[in-house]
mmCIF file of C-alpha atoms in Angstrom:
data_model
loop_
_atom_site.group_PDB
_atom_site.id
_atom_site.type_symbol
_atom_site.label_atom_id
_atom_site.label_comp_id
_atom_site.label_asym_id
_atom_site.label_seq_id
_atom_site.Cartn_x
_atom_site.Cartn_y
_atom_site.Cartn_z
ATOM 1 C CA MET A 1 105.616 28.790 128.864
ATOM 2 C CA ASN A 2 108.489 28.948 131.340
ATOM 3 C CA ALA A 3 110.962 31.828 131.300
ATOM 4 C CA PRO A 4 113.845 30.103 129.441
ATOM 5 C CA ALA A 5 111.473 28.781 126.777
ATOM 6 C CA ALA A 6 109.832 32.199 126.408
ATOM 7 C CA SER A 7 113.236 33.876 126.088
ATOM 8 C CA ALA A 8 114.339 31.441 123.386
ATOM 9 C CA ALA A 9 111.056 31.789 121.533
ATOM 10 C CA ARG A 10 111.272 35.577 121.740
ATOM 11 C CA THR A 11 114.824 35.640 120.415
ATOM 12 C CA ALA A 12 113.845 33.425 117.501
ATOM 13 C CA ALA A 13 110.700 35.421 116.683
ATOM 14 C CA VAL A 14 112.542 38.749 116.800
ATOM 15 C CA ALA A 15 115.378 37.413 114.630
ATOM 16 C CA ALA A 16 112.964 36.027 112.039
ATOM 17 C CA ALA A 17 111.031 39.294 111.886
ATOM 18 C CA MET A 18 114.252 41.261 111.565
ATOM 19 C CA ASP A 19 115.433 39.078 108.698
ATOM 20 C CA ARG A 20 112.217 39.845 106.831
ATOM 21 C CA ILE A 21 112.489 43.558 107.646
ATOM 22 C CA LYS A 22 116.034 43.719 106.312
ATOM 23 C CA ALA A 23 114.932 41.985 103.129
ATOM 24 C CA ILE A 24 112.101 44.478 102.650
ATOM 25 C CA GLU A 25 114.426 47.466 102.980
ATOM 26 C CA HIS A 26 117.030 45.842 100.714
ATOM 27 C CA GLU A 27 114.477 45.077 98.009
ATOM 28 C CA ARG A 28 112.286 48.195 98.222
ATOM 29 C CA GLY A 29 114.478 50.873 99.767
ATOM 30 C CA VAL A 30 113.268 53.462 102.264
ATOM 31 C CA THR A 31 109.833 54.290 100.859
ATOM 32 C CA ARG A 32 106.404 54.546 102.384
ATOM 33 C CA PRO A 33 105.243 51.278 100.748
ATOM 34 C CA ALA A 34 108.331 49.546 102.147
ATOM 35 C CA LEU A 35 107.607 50.899 105.624
ATOM 36 C CA ASP A 36 104.001 49.727 105.347
ATOM 37 C CA ALA A 37 105.344 46.227 104.700
ATOM 38 C CA ILE A 38 107.693 46.526 107.684
ATOM 39 C CA LEU A 39 104.758 47.698 109.798
ATOM 40 C CA ALA A 40 102.856 44.541 108.851
ATOM 41 C CA GLU A 41 105.787 42.481 110.146
ATOM 42 C CA MET A 42 105.866 44.443 113.388
ATOM 43 C CA LEU A 43 102.122 44.139 113.923
ATOM 44 C CA ASN A 44 102.455 40.390 113.535
ATOM 45 C CA LEU A 45 105.326 40.253 116.033
ATOM 46 C CA ALA A 46 103.419 42.352 118.566
ATOM 47 C CA GLN A 47 100.497 39.924 118.484
ATOM 48 C CA HIS A 48 102.589 37.415 120.408
ATOM 49 C CA GLU A 49 102.006 39.082 123.755
ATOM 50 C CA ALA A 50 103.231 36.071 125.720
ATOM 51 C CA LEU A 51 106.745 36.682 124.364
ATOM 52 C CA PHE A 52 106.875 40.136 125.981
ATOM 53 C CA PRO A 53 105.420 39.789 129.498
ATOM 54 C CA GLN A 54 105.272 42.838 131.705
ATOM 55 C CA ALA A 55 107.115 40.943 134.439
ATOM 56 C CA GLU A 56 110.186 40.825 132.186
ATOM 57 C CA PHE A 57 109.671 44.245 130.608
ATOM 58 C CA PRO A 58 108.403 46.536 133.361
ATOM 59 C CA PRO A 59 108.183 50.310 133.028
ATOM 60 C CA LEU A 60 109.789 52.689 135.484
ATOM 61 C CA PRO A 61 108.234 52.719 138.968
ATOM 62 C CA GLU A 62 104.696 54.079 139.043
ATOM 63 C CA GLY A 63 104.568 57.844 138.765
ATOM 64 C CA GLU A 64 108.031 58.236 137.258
ATOM 65 C CA LYS A 65 108.337 59.944 133.887
ATOM 66 C CA GLY A 66 110.350 58.597 130.994
ATOM 67 C CA SER A 67 110.646 55.205 129.354
ATOM 68 C CA ARG A 68 112.475 52.002 130.072
ATOM 69 C CA ARG A 69 114.092 50.748 126.885
ATOM 70 C CA TYR A 70 114.989 47.108 126.280
ATOM 71 C CA LEU A 71 117.216 46.229 123.342
ATOM 72 C CA LEU A 72 115.982 43.063 121.639
ATOM 73 C CA GLN A 73 118.345 42.929 118.651
ATOM 74 C CA GLU A 74 120.827 45.217 116.912
ATOM 75 C CA ASP A 75 123.253 44.672 114.044
ATOM 76 C CA PRO A 76 126.951 45.001 114.979
ATOM 77 C CA ASP A 77 127.250 48.192 112.924
ATOM 78 C CA GLY A 78 124.237 49.775 114.645
ATOM 79 C CA ARG A 79 121.862 49.189 111.756
ATOM 80 C CA PHE A 80 118.449 47.615 112.178
ATOM 81 C CA ALA A 81 117.801 47.864 115.903
ATOM 82 C CA ILE A 82 114.625 46.678 117.578
ATOM 83 C CA TYR A 83 113.562 47.590 121.100
ATOM 84 C CA LEU A 84 110.696 47.185 123.489
ATOM 85 C CA LEU A 85 109.800 50.469 125.198
ATOM 86 C CA ALA A 86 107.755 50.410 128.384
ATOM 87 C CA LEU A 87 106.126 53.647 129.509
ATOM 88 C CA ASN A 88 103.719 54.634 132.239
ATOM 89 C CA PRO A 89 100.590 56.643 131.435
ATOM 90 C CA GLY A 90 101.069 60.389 131.414
ATOM 91 C CA ASN A 91 104.270 60.538 129.358
ATOM 92 C CA SER A 92 104.726 62.798 126.365
ATOM 93 C CA THR A 93 107.508 64.121 124.143
ATOM 94 C CA LYS A 94 108.174 67.250 122.176
ATOM 95 C CA PRO A 95 107.730 66.898 118.413
ATOM 96 C CA HIS A 96 110.896 65.446 116.879
ATOM 97 C CA ASP A 97 112.270 63.675 113.839
ATOM 98 C CA HIS A 98 114.446 60.560 113.794
ATOM 99 C CA THR A 99 116.787 61.009 110.785
ATOM 100 C CA THR A 100 116.164 57.313 110.066
ATOM 101 C CA TRP A 101 113.006 55.339 109.390
ATOM 102 C CA ALA A 102 111.024 54.100 112.364
ATOM 103 C CA VAL A 103 108.131 51.686 112.794
ATOM 104 C CA VAL A 104 106.177 51.146 116.017
ATOM 105 C CA SER A 105 103.635 48.498 117.005
ATOM 106 C CA ALA A 106 101.909 47.816 120.318
ATOM 107 C CA VAL A 107 102.011 44.733 122.499
ATOM 108 C CA ASP A 108 99.826 46.468 125.060
ATOM 109 C CA GLY A 109 98.561 49.947 125.908
ATOM 110 C CA GLN A 110 97.787 53.079 123.938
ATOM 111 C CA GLU A 111 100.118 55.793 122.670
ATOM 112 C CA LEU A 112 98.790 58.758 120.714
ATOM 113 C CA ASN A 113 101.145 59.868 117.937
ATOM 114 C CA ARG A 114 100.696 63.379 116.599
ATOM 115 C CA VAL A 115 102.347 63.766 113.197
ATOM 116 C CA TYR A 116 103.257 67.271 112.057
ATOM 117 C CA ARG A 117 104.260 69.002 108.855
ATOM 118 C CA ARG A 118 106.729 71.860 108.891
ATOM 119 C CA THR A 119 105.267 75.057 107.456
ATOM 120 C CA ASP A 120 108.305 77.355 107.414
ATOM 121 C CA ASP A 121 111.121 77.190 104.866
ATOM 122 C CA GLY A 122 113.865 76.550 107.400
ATOM 123 C CA SER A 123 115.706 79.735 106.486
ATOM 124 C CA ALA A 124 115.774 81.183 110.029
ATOM 125 C CA PRO A 125 118.231 79.214 112.183
ATOM 126 C CA GLY A 126 116.690 77.956 115.386
ATOM 127 C CA HIS A 127 113.148 78.798 114.339
ATOM 128 C CA ALA A 128 110.422 76.553 112.958
ATOM 129 C CA SER A 129 106.661 76.363 112.678
ATOM 130 C CA LEU A 130 104.604 73.193 112.553
ATOM 131 C CA GLU A 131 101.005 72.256 111.934
ATOM 132 C CA LEU A 132 99.261 69.057 112.926
ATOM 133 C CA ALA A 133 98.852 66.740 109.945
ATOM 134 C CA ARG A 134 97.248 63.665 111.548
ATOM 135 C CA GLU A 135 96.898 61.639 114.709
ATOM 136 C CA VAL A 136 97.458 57.897 115.047
ATOM 137 C CA MET A 137 96.611 55.881 118.150
ATOM 138 C CA VAL A 138 99.205 53.122 118.403
ATOM 139 C CA GLU A 139 97.522 50.220 120.157
ATOM 140 C CA PRO A 140 97.261 46.459 119.662
ATOM 141 C CA GLY A 141 96.509 45.875 115.983
ATOM 142 C CA ARG A 142 97.462 49.408 114.931
ATOM 143 C CA GLY A 143 100.910 50.949 114.520
ATOM 144 C CA ILE A 144 102.730 53.757 112.773
ATOM 145 C CA ALA A 145 105.513 54.004 110.181
ATOM 146 C CA LEU A 146 107.664 57.127 109.938
ATOM 147 C CA MET A 147 110.078 58.250 107.249
ATOM 148 C CA PRO A 148 113.391 59.809 108.373
ATOM 149 C CA GLU A 149 112.075 63.346 107.904
ATOM 150 C CA ASP A 150 108.683 62.799 109.544
ATOM 151 C CA ILE A 151 108.021 64.758 112.741
ATOM 152 C CA HIS A 152 105.915 63.334 115.555
ATOM 153 C CA SER A 153 105.227 63.536 119.269
ATOM 154 C CA ILE A 154 103.953 60.784 121.550
ATOM 155 C CA HIS A 155 101.472 60.877 124.415
ATOM 156 C CA THR A 156 100.525 57.921 126.638
ATOM 157 C CA PHE A 157 97.065 57.666 128.150
ATOM 158 C CA GLY A 158 94.902 55.192 129.987
ATOM 159 C CA ASP A 159 95.453 53.479 133.291
ATOM 160 C CA LYS A 160 98.091 50.886 132.478
ATOM 161 C CA PRO A 161 101.648 50.950 131.094
ATOM 162 C CA THR A 162 102.375 50.586 127.402
ATOM 163 C CA ARG A 163 104.684 47.978 125.903
ATOM 164 C CA HIS A 164 105.511 48.898 122.338
ATOM 165 C CA LEU A 165 107.957 47.469 119.830
ATOM 166 C CA HIS A 166 110.144 49.951 117.936
ATOM 167 C CA VAL A 167 112.345 49.102 114.973
ATOM 168 C CA TYR A 168 114.742 51.626 113.444
ATOM 169 C CA GLY A 169 116.977 51.721 110.413
ATOM 170 C CA LEU A 170 119.745 52.907 112.741
ATOM 171 C CA ALA A 171 120.109 52.316 116.480
ATOM 172 C CA LEU A 172 118.735 55.035 118.746
ATOM 173 C CA GLU A 173 122.136 55.522 120.348
ATOM 174 C CA LYS A 174 123.511 56.629 116.978
ATOM 175 C CA LEU A 175 120.778 59.166 116.225
ATOM 176 C CA ASP A 176 122.711 62.253 117.273
ATOM 177 C CA ALA A 177 121.335 64.657 114.652
ATOM 178 C CA ARG A 178 117.671 64.541 115.609
ATOM 179 C CA GLN A 179 115.788 67.815 115.791
ATOM 180 C CA GLY A 180 113.240 68.736 118.452
ATOM 181 C CA PHE A 181 110.535 71.346 118.066
ATOM 182 C CA ASP A 182 108.897 73.585 120.648
ATOM 183 C CA LEU A 183 105.432 74.444 119.391
ATOM 184 C CA GLU A 184 104.856 77.256 121.880
ATOM 185 C CA GLN A 185 108.188 78.969 121.291
ATOM 186 C CA GLY A 186 108.394 78.252 117.555
ATOM 187 C CA THR A 187 111.924 76.928 117.931
ATOM 188 C CA VAL A 188 113.964 73.969 116.719
ATOM 189 C CA GLN A 189 117.082 72.624 118.412
ATOM 190 C CA PRO A 190 118.998 69.366 118.860
ATOM 191 C CA TYR A 191 116.480 66.944 120.346
ATOM 192 C CA ASN A 192 118.786 64.702 122.351
ATOM 193 C CA LYS A 193 120.435 67.584 124.178
ATOM 194 C CA ALA A 194 117.401 69.793 124.691
ATOM 195 C CA PHE A 195 114.493 67.465 125.298
ATOM 196 C CA MET A 196 115.463 63.874 126.030
ATOM 197 C CA THR A 197 114.819 62.643 129.539
ATOM 198 C CA PRO A 198 117.127 59.985 130.978
ATOM 199 C CA THR A 199 116.134 56.528 129.798
ATOM 200 C CA ALA A 200 116.672 53.456 131.923
ATOM 201 C CA ASN A 201 118.160 50.534 130.053
ATOM 202 C CA ARG A 202 118.315 46.897 130.849
#
């Protein structure tokens, strides 16, 4: 498939998947069963690896930390945004929430997601304690769905970059109330300001 044909096919496939995702949220709301249905749509989209070639969606240069984020579709009001994120091995994040639902599937590569539960009552400003609830390896054929309040961290392994599809109920650029957690210090603070590394966009 040549590049123009692949681009057109990708645009159509992403738009069709997004239409189904919007319908799921509209009909079922933001619930775990609804997100499971959205995850099924994203796993199906990620199977079409030829639509998302590494040549068109490269990560940052080898050895550089951080992700390269490619916007595939976003509603004009910032709702329902889908991205491809390309990361090199050796990247990780602090535990954080999203304040909106999020679903991730893999075109290629492995990304370990550690999902935490908060064990304090939130009464002490700036302080928090977490415990590990489960681990999910996001890889081809397996993804993860997160409710707005869910807390997770990501860790990329292996010897090749990851290309993962992310869909959110609200665009990442509008998520300015996310919280980030430092497990060693037992603290919580605004995630974007405290922990986000610069992200290259194209």
